[in-house]
XYZ file of C-alpha atoms in Angstrom:
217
model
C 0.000 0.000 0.000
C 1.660 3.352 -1.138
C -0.041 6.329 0.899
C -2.779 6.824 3.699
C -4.806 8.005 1.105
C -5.149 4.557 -1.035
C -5.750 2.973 2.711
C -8.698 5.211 3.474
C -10.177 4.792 -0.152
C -9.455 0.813 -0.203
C -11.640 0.936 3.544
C -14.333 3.023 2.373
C -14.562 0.840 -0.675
C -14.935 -2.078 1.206
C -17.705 -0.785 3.489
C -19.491 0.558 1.080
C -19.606 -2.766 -0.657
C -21.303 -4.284 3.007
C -24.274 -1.585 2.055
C -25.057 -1.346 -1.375
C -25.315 -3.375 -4.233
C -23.830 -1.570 -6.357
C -20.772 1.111 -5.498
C -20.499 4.310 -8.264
C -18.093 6.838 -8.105
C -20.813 9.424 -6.847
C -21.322 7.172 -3.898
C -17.421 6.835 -3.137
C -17.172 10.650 -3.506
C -19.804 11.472 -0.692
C -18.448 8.588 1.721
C -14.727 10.373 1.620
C -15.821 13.574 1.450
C -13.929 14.698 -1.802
C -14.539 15.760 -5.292
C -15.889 13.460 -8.367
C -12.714 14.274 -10.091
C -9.986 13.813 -7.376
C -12.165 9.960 -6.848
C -12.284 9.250 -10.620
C -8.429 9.983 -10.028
C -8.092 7.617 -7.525
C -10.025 5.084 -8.701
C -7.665 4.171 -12.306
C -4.845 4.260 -9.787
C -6.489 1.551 -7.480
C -7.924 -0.119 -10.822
C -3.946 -0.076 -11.971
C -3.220 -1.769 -8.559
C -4.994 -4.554 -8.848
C -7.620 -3.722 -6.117
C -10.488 -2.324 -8.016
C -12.181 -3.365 -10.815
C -13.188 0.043 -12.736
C -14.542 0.578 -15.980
C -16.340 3.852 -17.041
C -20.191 4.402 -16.714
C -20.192 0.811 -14.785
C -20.308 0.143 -10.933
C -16.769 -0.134 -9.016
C -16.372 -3.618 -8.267
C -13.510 -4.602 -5.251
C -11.284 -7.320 -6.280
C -10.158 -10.023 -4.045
C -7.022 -8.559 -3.330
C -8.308 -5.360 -2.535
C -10.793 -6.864 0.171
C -8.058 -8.455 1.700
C -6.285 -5.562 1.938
C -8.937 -3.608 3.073
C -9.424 -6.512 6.038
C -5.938 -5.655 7.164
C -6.379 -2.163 7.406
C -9.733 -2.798 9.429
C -7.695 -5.010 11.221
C -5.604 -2.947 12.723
C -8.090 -0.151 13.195
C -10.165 -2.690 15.623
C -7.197 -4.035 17.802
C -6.278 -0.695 18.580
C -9.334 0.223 19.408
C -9.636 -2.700 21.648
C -6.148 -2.013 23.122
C -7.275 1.533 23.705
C -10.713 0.707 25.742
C -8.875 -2.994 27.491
C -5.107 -1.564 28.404
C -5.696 2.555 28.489
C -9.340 3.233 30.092
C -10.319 5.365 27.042
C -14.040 4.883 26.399
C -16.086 3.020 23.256
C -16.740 6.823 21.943
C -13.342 7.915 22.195
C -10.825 5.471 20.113
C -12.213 6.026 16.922
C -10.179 8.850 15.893
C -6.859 7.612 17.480
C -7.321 4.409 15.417
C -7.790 5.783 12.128
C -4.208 7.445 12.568
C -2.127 4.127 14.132
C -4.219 1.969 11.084
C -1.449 3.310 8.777
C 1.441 1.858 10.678
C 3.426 -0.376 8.789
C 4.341 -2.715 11.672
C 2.785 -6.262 11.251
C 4.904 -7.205 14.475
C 3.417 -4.749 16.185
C -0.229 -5.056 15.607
C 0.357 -9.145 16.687
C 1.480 -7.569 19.908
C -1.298 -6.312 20.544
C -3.292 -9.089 19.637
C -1.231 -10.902 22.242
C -1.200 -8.938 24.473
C -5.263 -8.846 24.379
C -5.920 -12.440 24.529
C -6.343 -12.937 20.729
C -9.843 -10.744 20.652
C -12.490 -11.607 17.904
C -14.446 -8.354 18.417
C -13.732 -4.889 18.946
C -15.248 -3.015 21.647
C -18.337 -2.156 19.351
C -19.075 -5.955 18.367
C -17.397 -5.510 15.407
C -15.429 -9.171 14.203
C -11.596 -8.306 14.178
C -9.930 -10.005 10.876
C -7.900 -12.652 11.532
C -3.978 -12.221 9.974
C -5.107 -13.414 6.156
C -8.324 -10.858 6.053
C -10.679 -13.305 7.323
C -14.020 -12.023 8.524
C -16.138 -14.178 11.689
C -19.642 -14.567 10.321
C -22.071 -12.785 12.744
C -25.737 -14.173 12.812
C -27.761 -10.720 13.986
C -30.567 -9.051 13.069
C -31.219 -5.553 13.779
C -33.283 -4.832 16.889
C -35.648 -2.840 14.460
C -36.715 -6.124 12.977
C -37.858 -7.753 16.583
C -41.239 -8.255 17.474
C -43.084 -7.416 21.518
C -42.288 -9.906 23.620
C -38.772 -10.878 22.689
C -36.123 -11.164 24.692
C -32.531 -10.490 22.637
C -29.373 -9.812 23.613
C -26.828 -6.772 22.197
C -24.276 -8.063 20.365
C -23.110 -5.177 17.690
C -23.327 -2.098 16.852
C -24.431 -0.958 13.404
C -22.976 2.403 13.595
C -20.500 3.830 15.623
C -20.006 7.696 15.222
C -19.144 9.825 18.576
C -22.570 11.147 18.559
C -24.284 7.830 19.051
C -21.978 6.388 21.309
C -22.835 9.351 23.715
C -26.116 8.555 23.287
C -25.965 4.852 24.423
C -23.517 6.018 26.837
C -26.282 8.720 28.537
C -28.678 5.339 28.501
C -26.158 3.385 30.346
C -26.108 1.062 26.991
C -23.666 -1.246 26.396
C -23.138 -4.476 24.812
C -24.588 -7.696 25.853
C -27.616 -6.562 27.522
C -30.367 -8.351 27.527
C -33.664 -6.151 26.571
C -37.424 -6.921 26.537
C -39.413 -5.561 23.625
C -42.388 -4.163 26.152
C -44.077 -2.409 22.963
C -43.532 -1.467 19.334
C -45.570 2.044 18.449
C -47.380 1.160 15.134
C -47.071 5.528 14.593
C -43.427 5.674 14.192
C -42.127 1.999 14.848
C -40.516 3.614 18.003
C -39.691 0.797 20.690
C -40.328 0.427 24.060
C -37.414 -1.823 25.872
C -36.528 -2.790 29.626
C -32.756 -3.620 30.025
C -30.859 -3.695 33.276
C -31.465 -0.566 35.724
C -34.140 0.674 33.018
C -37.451 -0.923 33.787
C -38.806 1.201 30.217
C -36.853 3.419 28.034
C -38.440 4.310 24.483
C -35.907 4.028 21.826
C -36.458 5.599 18.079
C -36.707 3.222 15.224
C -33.520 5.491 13.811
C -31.247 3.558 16.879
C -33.018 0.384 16.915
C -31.926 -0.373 13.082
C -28.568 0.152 14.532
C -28.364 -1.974 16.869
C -27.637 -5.868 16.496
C -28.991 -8.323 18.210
C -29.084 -12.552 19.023
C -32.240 -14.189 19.838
């Protein structure tokens, strides 16, 4: 990998292939934030590496080697995040940001360090699988908490999303992973739930959060 900039493109490549069906150029230009021609830039040079599949007017397909690639780079974002919450006290809704910058480091050794000196983790501290050393992926078997019915009982596994903002959120519920909730009551208005969860005999929850957060049965 030759710059920071190919890492963050190769990442937001990848995720965006976890969302849509299809990934265009317009699509990779709003997730980094950057101009059409700067991406259609970057995109031949990615296509020239072997990591993209690009041809003009067609979707952007990932290749094989670029997903793997991509897992790395994920890789290391989640073990330091882990290391960060585990080993330094820093909170779920703080490591983020410090992550994306160590993520560049060209240290192998160093990242399987970490993941020593953590215990081998398979999740970060947002649920999130951690890729093993060849880009390999842990299936996870959730649904979103949007799609439960009343009267189930599921526990938090995952986050969907994990920007500041919504951490603080869960944080200011005193919401954290592997609670158990109790769907008390689904509003049929706005799809809004009503959940019970440890401390919180009822606590309404928008249908915005509950399709981001992921749950087992």
């Amino acid at each position: 990998m030759a710059s920071q900039t190919i890492e963050n493109y190769l990442k937001a490549l990848y995720n965006l292939s976890n969302d849509v069906d299809e990934i265009n150029v317009t699509d990779l230009a709003k997730s980094m934030d950057v101009s059409l021609p700067s991406v259609n830039s970057m995109v031949k040079k990615l296509a020239k590496m072997g990591l993209i599949l690009y041809e003009k007017y067609k979707p952007l397909q990932i290749t094989d080697l670029g997903k793997k690639e991509a897992a790395l780079i994920i890789r290391k974002h989640r073990l330091t995040e882990m290391y960060l919450v585990e080993k330094m006290g820093f909170g779920w809704d703080e490591v983020h940001h410090i992550a994306e910058h160590i993520e560049h480091l060209k240290s192998p050794e160093f990242f399987n360090r970490v993941d020593e000196l953590l215990g081998f983790p398979t999740h970060d501290p947002h649920g999130s699988p951690i890729p093993d050393k060849n880009g390999h992926f842990e299936s996870m078997d959730l649904r979103k908490l949007s799609e439960c019915k009343v009267g189930e009982k599921v526990v938090v596994k995952a986050l969907g999303h994990t920007s500041e903002e919504f951490l603080k959120f869960l944080n200011s519920k005193e919401f954290t992973l592997n609670l158990q909730l109790k769907i008390l009551a689904i509003e049929s208005f706005d799809n809004s739930m009503t959940l019970s969860y440890d401390g919180h005999p009822e606590e309404v929850f928008s249908e915005k959060v509950c399709e981001k957060l992921l749950v087992q049965v």
